[in-house]
Coordinates of C-alpha atoms in Angstrom, one line a residue:
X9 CA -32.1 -44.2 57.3
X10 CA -35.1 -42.8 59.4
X11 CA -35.7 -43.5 62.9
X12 CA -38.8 -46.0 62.9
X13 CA -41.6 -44.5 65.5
X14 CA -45.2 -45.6 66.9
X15 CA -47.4 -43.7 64.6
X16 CA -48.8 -40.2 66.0
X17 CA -46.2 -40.0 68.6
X18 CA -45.8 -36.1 69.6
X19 CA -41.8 -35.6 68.7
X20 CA -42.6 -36.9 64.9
X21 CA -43.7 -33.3 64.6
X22 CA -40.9 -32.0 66.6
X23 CA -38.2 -34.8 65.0
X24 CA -39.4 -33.6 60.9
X25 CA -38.8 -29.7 61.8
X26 CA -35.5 -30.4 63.3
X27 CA -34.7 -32.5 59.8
X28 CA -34.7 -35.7 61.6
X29 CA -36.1 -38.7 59.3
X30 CA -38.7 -40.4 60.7
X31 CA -41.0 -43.1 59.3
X32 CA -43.9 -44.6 60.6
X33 CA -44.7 -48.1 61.5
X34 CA -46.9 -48.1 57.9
X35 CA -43.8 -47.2 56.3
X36 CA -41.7 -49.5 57.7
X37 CA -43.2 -53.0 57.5
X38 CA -43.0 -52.2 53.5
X39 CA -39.2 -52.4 53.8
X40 CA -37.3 -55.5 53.5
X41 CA -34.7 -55.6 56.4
X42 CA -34.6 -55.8 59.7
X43 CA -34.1 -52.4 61.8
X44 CA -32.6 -52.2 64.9
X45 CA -34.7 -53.0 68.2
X46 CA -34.1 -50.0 70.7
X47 CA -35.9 -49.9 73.6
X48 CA -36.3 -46.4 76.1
X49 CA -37.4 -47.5 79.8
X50 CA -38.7 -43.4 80.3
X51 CA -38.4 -42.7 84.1
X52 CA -38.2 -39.3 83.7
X53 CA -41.2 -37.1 84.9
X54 CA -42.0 -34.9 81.6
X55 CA -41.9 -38.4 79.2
X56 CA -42.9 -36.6 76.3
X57 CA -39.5 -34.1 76.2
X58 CA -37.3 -37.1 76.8
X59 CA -38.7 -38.8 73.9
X60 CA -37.6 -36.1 71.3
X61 CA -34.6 -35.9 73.2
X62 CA -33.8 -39.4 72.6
X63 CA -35.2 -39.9 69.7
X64 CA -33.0 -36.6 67.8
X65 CA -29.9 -38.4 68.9
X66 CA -31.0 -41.7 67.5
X67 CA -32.7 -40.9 64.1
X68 CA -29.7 -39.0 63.4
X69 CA -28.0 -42.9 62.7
X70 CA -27.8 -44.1 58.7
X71 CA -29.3 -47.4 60.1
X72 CA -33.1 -48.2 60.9
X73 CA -33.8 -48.2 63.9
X74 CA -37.7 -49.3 65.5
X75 CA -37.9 -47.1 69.0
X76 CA -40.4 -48.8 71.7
X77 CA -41.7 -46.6 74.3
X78 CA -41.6 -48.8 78.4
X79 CA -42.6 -47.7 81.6
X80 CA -42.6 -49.0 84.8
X81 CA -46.0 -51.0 85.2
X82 CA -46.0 -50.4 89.1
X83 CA -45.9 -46.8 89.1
X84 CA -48.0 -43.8 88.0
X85 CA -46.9 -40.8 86.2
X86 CA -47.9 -37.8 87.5
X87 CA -46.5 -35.2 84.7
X88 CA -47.6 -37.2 81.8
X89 CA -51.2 -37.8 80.4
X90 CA -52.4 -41.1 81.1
X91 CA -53.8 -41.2 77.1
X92 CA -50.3 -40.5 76.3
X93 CA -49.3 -43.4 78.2
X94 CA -51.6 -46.0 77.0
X95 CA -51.3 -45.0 73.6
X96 CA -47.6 -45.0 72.9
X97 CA -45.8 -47.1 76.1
X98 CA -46.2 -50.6 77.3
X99 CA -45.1 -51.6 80.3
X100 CA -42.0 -53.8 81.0
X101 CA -44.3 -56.9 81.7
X102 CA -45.7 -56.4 78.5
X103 CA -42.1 -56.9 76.5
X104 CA -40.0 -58.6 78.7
X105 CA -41.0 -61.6 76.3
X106 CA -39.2 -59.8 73.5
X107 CA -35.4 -59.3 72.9
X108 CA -34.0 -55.7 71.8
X109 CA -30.4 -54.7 70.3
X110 CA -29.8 -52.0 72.6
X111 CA -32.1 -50.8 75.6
X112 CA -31.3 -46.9 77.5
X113 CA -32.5 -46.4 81.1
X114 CA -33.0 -43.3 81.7
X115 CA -32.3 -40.9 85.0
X116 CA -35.1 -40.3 87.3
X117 CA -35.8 -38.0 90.0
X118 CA -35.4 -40.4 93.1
X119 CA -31.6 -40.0 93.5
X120 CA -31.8 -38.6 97.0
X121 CA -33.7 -41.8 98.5
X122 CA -31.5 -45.1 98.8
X123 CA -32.4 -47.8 96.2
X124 CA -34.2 -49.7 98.1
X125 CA -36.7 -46.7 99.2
X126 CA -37.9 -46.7 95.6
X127 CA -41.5 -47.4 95.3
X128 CA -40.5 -49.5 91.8
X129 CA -36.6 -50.7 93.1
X130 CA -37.9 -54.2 92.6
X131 CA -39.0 -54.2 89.4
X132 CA -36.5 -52.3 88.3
X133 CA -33.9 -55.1 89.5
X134 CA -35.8 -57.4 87.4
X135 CA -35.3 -55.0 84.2
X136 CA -31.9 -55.0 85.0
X137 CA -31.4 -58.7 85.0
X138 CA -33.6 -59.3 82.2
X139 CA -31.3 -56.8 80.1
X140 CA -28.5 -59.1 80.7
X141 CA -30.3 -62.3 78.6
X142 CA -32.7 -60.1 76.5
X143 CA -30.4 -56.7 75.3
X144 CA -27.4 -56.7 73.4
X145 CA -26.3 -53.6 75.0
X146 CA -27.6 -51.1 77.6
X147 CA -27.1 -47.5 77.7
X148 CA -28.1 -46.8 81.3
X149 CA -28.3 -42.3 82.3
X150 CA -28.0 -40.5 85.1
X151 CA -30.0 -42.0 88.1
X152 CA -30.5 -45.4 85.5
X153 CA -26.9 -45.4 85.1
X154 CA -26.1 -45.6 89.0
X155 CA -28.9 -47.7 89.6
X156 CA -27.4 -50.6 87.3
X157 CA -23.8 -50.1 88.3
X158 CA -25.2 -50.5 92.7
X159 CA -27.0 -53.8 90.9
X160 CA -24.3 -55.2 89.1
X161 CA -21.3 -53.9 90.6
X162 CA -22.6 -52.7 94.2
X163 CA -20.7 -49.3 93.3
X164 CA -22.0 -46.9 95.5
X165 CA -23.9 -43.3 95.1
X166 CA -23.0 -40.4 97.3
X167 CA -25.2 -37.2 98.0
X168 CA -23.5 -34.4 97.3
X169 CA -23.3 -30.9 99.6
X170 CA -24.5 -29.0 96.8
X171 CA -26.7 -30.0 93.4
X172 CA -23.9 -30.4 90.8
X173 CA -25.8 -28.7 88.2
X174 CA -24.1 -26.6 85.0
X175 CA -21.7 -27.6 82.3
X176 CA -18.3 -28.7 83.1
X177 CA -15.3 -29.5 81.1
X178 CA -14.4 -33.4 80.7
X179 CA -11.6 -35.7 79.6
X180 CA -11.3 -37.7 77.1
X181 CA -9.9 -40.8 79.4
X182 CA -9.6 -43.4 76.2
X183 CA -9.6 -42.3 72.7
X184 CA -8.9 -45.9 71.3
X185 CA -12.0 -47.2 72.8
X186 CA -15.3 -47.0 69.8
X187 CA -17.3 -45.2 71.8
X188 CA -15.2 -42.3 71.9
X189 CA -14.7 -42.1 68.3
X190 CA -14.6 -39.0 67.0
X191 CA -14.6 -36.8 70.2
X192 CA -12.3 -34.1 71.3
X193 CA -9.7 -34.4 74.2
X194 CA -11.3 -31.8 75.9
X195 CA -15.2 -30.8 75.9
X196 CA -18.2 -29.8 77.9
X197 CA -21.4 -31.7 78.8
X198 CA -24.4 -30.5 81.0
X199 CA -24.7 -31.7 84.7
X200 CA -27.7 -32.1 87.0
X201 CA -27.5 -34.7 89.8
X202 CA -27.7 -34.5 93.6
X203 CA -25.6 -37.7 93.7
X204 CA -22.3 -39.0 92.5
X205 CA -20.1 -42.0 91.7
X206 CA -16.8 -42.6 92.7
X207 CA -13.6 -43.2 90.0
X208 CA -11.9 -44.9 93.4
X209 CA -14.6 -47.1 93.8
X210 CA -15.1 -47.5 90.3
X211 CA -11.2 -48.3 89.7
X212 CA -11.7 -51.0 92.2
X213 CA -13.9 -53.5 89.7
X214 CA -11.9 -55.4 86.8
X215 CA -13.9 -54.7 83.8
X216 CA -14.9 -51.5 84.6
X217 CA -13.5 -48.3 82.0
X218 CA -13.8 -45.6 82.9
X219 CA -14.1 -43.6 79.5
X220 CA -14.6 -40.0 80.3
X221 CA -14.5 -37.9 83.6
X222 CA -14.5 -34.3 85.0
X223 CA -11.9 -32.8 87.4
X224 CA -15.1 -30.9 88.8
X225 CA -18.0 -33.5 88.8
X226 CA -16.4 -37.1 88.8
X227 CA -16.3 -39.5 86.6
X228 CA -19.1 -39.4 83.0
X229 CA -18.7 -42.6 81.0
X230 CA -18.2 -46.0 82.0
X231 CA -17.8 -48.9 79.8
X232 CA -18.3 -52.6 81.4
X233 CA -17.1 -54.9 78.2
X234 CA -18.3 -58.5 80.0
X235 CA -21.7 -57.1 80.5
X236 CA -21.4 -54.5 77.2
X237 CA -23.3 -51.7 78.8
X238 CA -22.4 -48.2 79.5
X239 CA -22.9 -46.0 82.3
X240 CA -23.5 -42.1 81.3
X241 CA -23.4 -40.5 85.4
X242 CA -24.6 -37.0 83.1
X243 CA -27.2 -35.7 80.7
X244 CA -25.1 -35.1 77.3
X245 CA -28.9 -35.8 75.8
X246 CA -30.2 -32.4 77.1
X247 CA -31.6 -29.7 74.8
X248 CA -30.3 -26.2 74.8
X249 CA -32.6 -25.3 77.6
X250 CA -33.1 -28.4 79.9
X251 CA -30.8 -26.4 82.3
X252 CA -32.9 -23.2 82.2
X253 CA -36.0 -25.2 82.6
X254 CA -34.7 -26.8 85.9
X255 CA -33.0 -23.3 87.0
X256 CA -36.9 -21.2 86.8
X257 CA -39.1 -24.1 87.5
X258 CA -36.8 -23.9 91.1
X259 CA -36.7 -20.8 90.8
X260 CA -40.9 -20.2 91.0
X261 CA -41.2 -23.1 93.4
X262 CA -39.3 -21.1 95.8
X263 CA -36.4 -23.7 95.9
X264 CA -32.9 -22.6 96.4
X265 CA -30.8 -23.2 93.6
X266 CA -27.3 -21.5 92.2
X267 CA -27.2 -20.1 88.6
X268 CA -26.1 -23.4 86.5
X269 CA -22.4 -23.5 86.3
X270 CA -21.2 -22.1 83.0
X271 CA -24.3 -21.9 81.4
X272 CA -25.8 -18.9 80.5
X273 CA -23.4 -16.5 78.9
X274 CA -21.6 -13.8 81.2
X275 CA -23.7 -15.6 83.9
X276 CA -27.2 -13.8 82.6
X277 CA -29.9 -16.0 82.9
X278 CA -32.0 -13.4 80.7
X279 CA -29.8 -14.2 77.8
X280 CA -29.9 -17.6 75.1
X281 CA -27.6 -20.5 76.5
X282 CA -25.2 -22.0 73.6
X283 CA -25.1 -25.3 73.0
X284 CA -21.8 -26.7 73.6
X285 CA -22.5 -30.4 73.3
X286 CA -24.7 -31.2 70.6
X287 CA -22.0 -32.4 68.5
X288 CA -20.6 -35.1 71.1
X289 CA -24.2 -36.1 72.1
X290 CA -24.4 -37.5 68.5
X291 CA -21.2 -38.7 68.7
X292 CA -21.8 -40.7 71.4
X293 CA -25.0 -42.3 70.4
X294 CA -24.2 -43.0 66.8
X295 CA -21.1 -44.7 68.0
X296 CA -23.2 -46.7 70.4
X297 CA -25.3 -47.7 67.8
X298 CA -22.4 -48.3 65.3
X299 CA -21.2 -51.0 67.5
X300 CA -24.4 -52.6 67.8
X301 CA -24.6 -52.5 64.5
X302 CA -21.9 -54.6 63.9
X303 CA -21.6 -56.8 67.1
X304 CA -25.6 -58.0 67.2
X305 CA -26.9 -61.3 65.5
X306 CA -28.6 -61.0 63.1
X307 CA -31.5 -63.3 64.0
X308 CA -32.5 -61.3 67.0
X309 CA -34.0 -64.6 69.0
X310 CA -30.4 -65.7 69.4
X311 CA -29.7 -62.5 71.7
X312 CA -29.2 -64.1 74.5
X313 CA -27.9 -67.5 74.0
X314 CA -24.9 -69.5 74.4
X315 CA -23.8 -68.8 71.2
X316 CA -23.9 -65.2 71.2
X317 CA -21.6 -63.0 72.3
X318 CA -22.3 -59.2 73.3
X319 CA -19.3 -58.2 71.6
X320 CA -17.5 -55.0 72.4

């Protein structure tokens, strides 16, 4: 099944040339059945490169799945056209009415300041507790990912000496868990954070599973099952270049940064990086998407309610 799509969004161009199936809204409110509700709260600063980036991983499912673009309403993008904007997003106000099968948070670039220092930390608390009656499960990234685990489970962020930026080697910490269907015991996944979690202070909460972790950069995964949302600390949704980018956009600005670990190959940044974690970033978010799938109700109103249970 195609991934459902507001209709001239920029990746649709992007999605069809990479053989992703999309279909436009036309298209899809022909079809008799109901598509999974996904929602994307974009904080990152180019919106329009995290869409296709979130989108690939998503339209590659056999399921339909309707994406809906949110933004924070009290903030103002500054690396996004505002037409853009107002054409394809709406603002958290403006849904927080509806109720979606699975909602992703995405990372931002605020990790340095404490939570509370965030111009839009307020509102964002109120996403976050609106997920918990309103989303059947939440797939919270990077910055998004501590953000929710500090609201929920007060587990705290660290800033690290040095940017942890590159590709490192993780462990598969719990190959029976659904989530971790399919993927190796051993694999590589991109890193770019200034800030880290814990797995000691993570350990410490019942309920928290940790599913994957690095011996280099801490802990990846973490599955809560109470609150069925999981907590990716890393970017496994990166293209091939998102590291590159980062590497010569600091580069120009005059910022110090280190060549991204294992990255480019034989350390030349004038060479093609490979892709080494295409495979599991599918892996990850069709499994997510599997089990939402099959744990969700099917009247979507009753998301939410006494009866229903968020399943695994």
């Amino acid at each position: 099944m195609p991934i459902r799509i507001p209709d001239g969004l920029p990746a649709q161009e992007t999605l069809i040339e990479e053989g992703v199936r999309v279909m436009t809204e036309k298209v899809a409110i022909r079809q008799d059945i109901r598509p999974l509700r996904i929602g994307l709260l974009n904080l990152m600063p180019n919106k329009i490169k995290t869409e296709v980036q979130i989108a690939r991983l998503i339209g590659a499912s056999p399921l339909q799945v309707e994406l809906s673009l949110v933004r924070i309403g009290g903030h103002q993008a500054k690396n996004t056209p505002v037409e853009h904007l107002l054409a394809f997003y709406n603002t958290w106000d403006e849904i927080k009415d509806q109720k979606f099968d699975g909602f992703i948070i995405t990372g931002a670039p605020v990790e340095k300041l404490e939570f509370e220092d965030v111009t839009y930390w307020d509102e964002m608390k109120a996403i976050l507790d609106w997920t918990t009656t309103n989303v059947h499960s939440t797939l919270n990234i990077c910055w998004g990912a501590m953000a929710a685990i500090w609201h929920f489970h007060k587990v705290p962020k660290y800033t690290l000496a040095e940017k942890a930026f590159g590709v490192y080697r993780h462990m598969n910490l719990n190959r029976a868990s659904p989530y971790m269907n399919g993927f190796s015991d051993d694999f590589q996944i991109p890193v770019s954070r200034w800030t880290e979690c814990r797995s000691t202070d993570i350990i410490e909460h019942e309920g928290l599973d940790i599913l994957m972790e690095s011996s280099e950069t801490g802990p990846c995964i973490v599955h809560e099952r109470k609150g069925n949302r999981l907590y990716v600390f890393n970017h496994i949704e990166y293209d091939s270049t998102s590291l590159a980018d980062e590497y010569f956009r600091d580069q120009q600005a005059g910022i110090e940064i280190k060549l991204p670990h294992n990255y480019f190959p034989n350390n030349d940044p004038t060479r093609p990086p490979l892709n080494r974690w295409r495979s599991h970033a599918h892996l990850l978010f069709g499994n997510w998407i599997n089990n939402i799938y099959q744990t969700t109700p099917f009247e979507i109103e009753k998301i939410g309610s006494e009866e229903h249970n968020p399943g695994y």
